[in-house]
Amino acid sequence: GDRNLELRKYDVSDAEWTILEDMVFTLKVFKDATILFSADSKSTIANVITTMDKIDDLITTTVVPATARRRQHIVHVSIREALALAKKTMNKYYSATDESNVYRIAMVLHPSLKLEYFKLRRWEQPWIQTA
């Protein structure tokens, strides 16, 4: 390139590239969820909880300190902080699913989920019985 343009000051540093890679890693689960629910043939009530669980798994394994739980992918502190806020929002909406039996009924009636999904996710026995 032409060095006279003095564009080098706009180069992305190695540290900035690392943060961008962390963002791509983190946002992939949200992109996948958006694509899933945008497809007419795949969007079902039963998919809501399973997708929320996938997002929550990513957030939990990325945000929770390594001493409490082994991280799958260590991301920049700014990404972890953003994910901690996202976790609060996820918990709010996940709790809202308890307000309606529709989600649990849809999962129990789903041929590939049934009660097994709740057991695999280690739901408490009273919750499984309620479902």
CSV table of C-alpha atoms in Angstrom, one decimal:
chain,number,residue,atom,x,y,z
A,1,GLY,CA,0.0,0.0,0.0
A,2,ASP,CA,0.9,3.6,-0.3
A,3,ARG,CA,2.7,4.6,2.9
A,4,ASN,CA,1.9,8.3,2.3
A,5,LEU,CA,-1.7,7.8,3.2
A,6,GLU,CA,-0.7,7.4,6.9
A,7,LEU,CA,-3.3,4.7,7.5
A,8,ARG,CA,-1.1,2.6,9.7
A,9,LYS,CA,-2.4,4.3,12.7
A,10,TYR,CA,-5.8,2.6,12.0
A,11,ASP,CA,-4.2,-0.9,11.9
A,12,VAL,CA,-5.9,-3.3,14.3
A,13,SER,CA,-3.5,-4.4,17.0
A,14,ASP,CA,-3.0,-8.0,18.0
A,15,ALA,CA,-4.9,-7.4,21.3
A,16,GLU,CA,-7.8,-5.9,19.3
A,17,TRP,CA,-7.8,-8.9,16.9
A,18,THR,CA,-8.0,-11.2,20.0
A,19,ILE,CA,-11.0,-9.2,21.3
A,20,LEU,CA,-12.7,-9.4,17.9
A,21,GLU,CA,-12.1,-13.2,17.7
A,22,ASP,CA,-13.7,-13.5,21.2
A,23,MET,CA,-16.7,-11.5,19.9
A,24,VAL,CA,-17.1,-13.9,17.0
A,25,PHE,CA,-16.8,-16.9,19.3
A,26,THR,CA,-19.4,-15.5,21.6
A,27,LEU,CA,-21.8,-14.1,19.1
A,28,LYS,CA,-22.0,-17.4,17.1
A,29,VAL,CA,-24.5,-19.0,19.5
A,30,PHE,CA,-26.7,-15.9,19.2
A,31,LYS,CA,-26.4,-16.0,15.4
A,32,ASP,CA,-27.3,-19.7,15.4
A,33,ALA,CA,-30.4,-19.1,17.5
A,34,THR,CA,-31.5,-16.2,15.3
A,35,ILE,CA,-31.2,-18.4,12.2
A,36,LEU,CA,-33.0,-21.3,13.9
A,37,PHE,CA,-36.0,-19.2,14.9
A,38,SER,CA,-36.0,-17.4,11.5
A,39,ALA,CA,-36.6,-20.8,9.7
A,40,ASP,CA,-40.3,-21.6,9.4
A,41,SER,CA,-39.7,-25.4,9.6
A,42,LYS,CA,-37.5,-25.4,12.7
A,43,SER,CA,-39.1,-22.8,14.9
A,44,THR,CA,-41.1,-24.6,17.7
A,45,ILE,CA,-42.0,-23.9,21.3
A,46,ALA,CA,-39.9,-26.9,22.3
A,47,ASN,CA,-36.8,-25.3,20.8
A,48,VAL,CA,-37.1,-22.2,23.0
A,49,ILE,CA,-35.9,-23.9,26.2
A,50,THR,CA,-33.2,-26.0,24.4
A,51,THR,CA,-31.8,-22.9,22.7
A,52,MET,CA,-31.9,-20.8,25.8
A,53,ASP,CA,-30.0,-23.6,27.5
A,54,LYS,CA,-27.3,-23.6,24.8
A,55,ILE,CA,-26.9,-19.8,25.2
A,56,ASP,CA,-26.8,-20.1,29.0
A,57,ASP,CA,-24.2,-22.9,28.7
A,58,LEU,CA,-22.0,-20.6,26.6
A,59,ILE,CA,-22.4,-17.7,29.0
A,60,THR,CA,-21.9,-19.8,32.1
A,61,THR,CA,-18.7,-21.6,30.8
A,62,THR,CA,-17.3,-18.3,29.6
A,63,VAL,CA,-18.2,-16.1,32.6
A,64,VAL,CA,-17.8,-18.3,35.6
A,65,PRO,CA,-14.3,-18.0,37.1
A,66,ALA,CA,-12.0,-20.8,36.4
A,67,THR,CA,-11.7,-21.7,40.1
A,68,ALA,CA,-15.4,-22.4,40.3
A,69,ARG,CA,-15.7,-24.1,36.9
A,70,ARG,CA,-13.3,-24.9,34.0
A,71,ARG,CA,-13.8,-22.4,31.2
A,72,GLN,CA,-14.1,-23.8,27.7
A,73,HIS,CA,-12.9,-20.6,26.2
A,74,ILE,CA,-11.2,-17.7,28.0
A,75,VAL,CA,-12.3,-14.4,26.5
A,76,HIS,CA,-11.3,-10.8,27.1
A,77,VAL,CA,-12.6,-9.3,30.4
A,78,SER,CA,-14.9,-6.8,28.5
A,79,ILE,CA,-16.6,-9.7,26.7
A,80,ARG,CA,-17.0,-11.5,30.1
A,81,GLU,CA,-18.6,-8.4,31.6
A,82,ALA,CA,-21.0,-8.1,28.7
A,83,LEU,CA,-21.9,-11.8,29.0
A,84,ALA,CA,-22.5,-11.4,32.8
A,85,LEU,CA,-25.1,-8.7,31.9
A,86,ALA,CA,-26.5,-11.0,29.2
A,87,LYS,CA,-26.8,-13.8,31.8
A,88,LYS,CA,-29.0,-11.6,34.0
A,89,THR,CA,-31.3,-10.9,31.1
A,90,MET,CA,-31.3,-14.6,30.2
A,91,ASN,CA,-32.3,-15.5,33.7
A,92,LYS,CA,-35.2,-13.0,33.6
A,93,TYR,CA,-36.6,-14.5,30.4
A,94,TYR,CA,-35.9,-18.1,31.5
A,95,SER,CA,-37.8,-17.4,34.7
A,96,ALA,CA,-40.7,-16.1,32.6
A,97,THR,CA,-41.0,-19.5,31.0
A,98,ASP,CA,-42.0,-20.8,34.4
A,99,GLU,CA,-45.1,-18.6,34.2
A,100,SER,CA,-46.5,-20.8,31.4
A,101,ASN,CA,-46.9,-24.6,31.2
A,102,VAL,CA,-46.8,-24.3,27.4
A,103,TYR,CA,-43.0,-24.7,27.2
A,104,ARG,CA,-42.8,-27.8,29.4
A,105,ILE,CA,-45.8,-29.4,27.7
A,106,ALA,CA,-44.3,-28.8,24.3
A,107,MET,CA,-41.0,-30.4,25.4
A,108,VAL,CA,-42.7,-33.4,27.0
A,109,LEU,CA,-44.8,-34.0,23.9
A,110,HIS,CA,-41.8,-33.5,21.5
A,111,PRO,CA,-40.7,-37.0,20.3
A,112,SER,CA,-37.0,-36.4,20.7
A,113,LEU,CA,-37.1,-34.6,24.0
A,114,LYS,CA,-39.8,-35.9,26.4
A,115,LEU,CA,-38.8,-36.1,30.0
A,116,GLU,CA,-35.3,-37.3,29.1
A,117,TYR,CA,-34.2,-33.7,28.3
A,118,PHE,CA,-35.0,-32.5,31.8
A,119,LYS,CA,-33.0,-35.4,33.3
A,120,LEU,CA,-30.0,-34.8,31.1
A,121,ARG,CA,-30.1,-31.1,32.1
A,122,ARG,CA,-30.2,-32.2,35.7
A,123,TRP,CA,-33.5,-30.5,36.5
A,124,GLU,CA,-34.6,-31.0,40.1
A,125,GLN,CA,-37.0,-34.0,40.5
A,126,PRO,CA,-40.0,-31.8,41.6
A,127,TRP,CA,-39.6,-29.7,38.4
A,128,ILE,CA,-39.6,-32.9,36.3
A,129,GLN,CA,-42.7,-34.2,38.1
A,130,THR,CA,-44.4,-30.8,37.5
A,131,ALA,CA,-43.5,-31.1,33.8
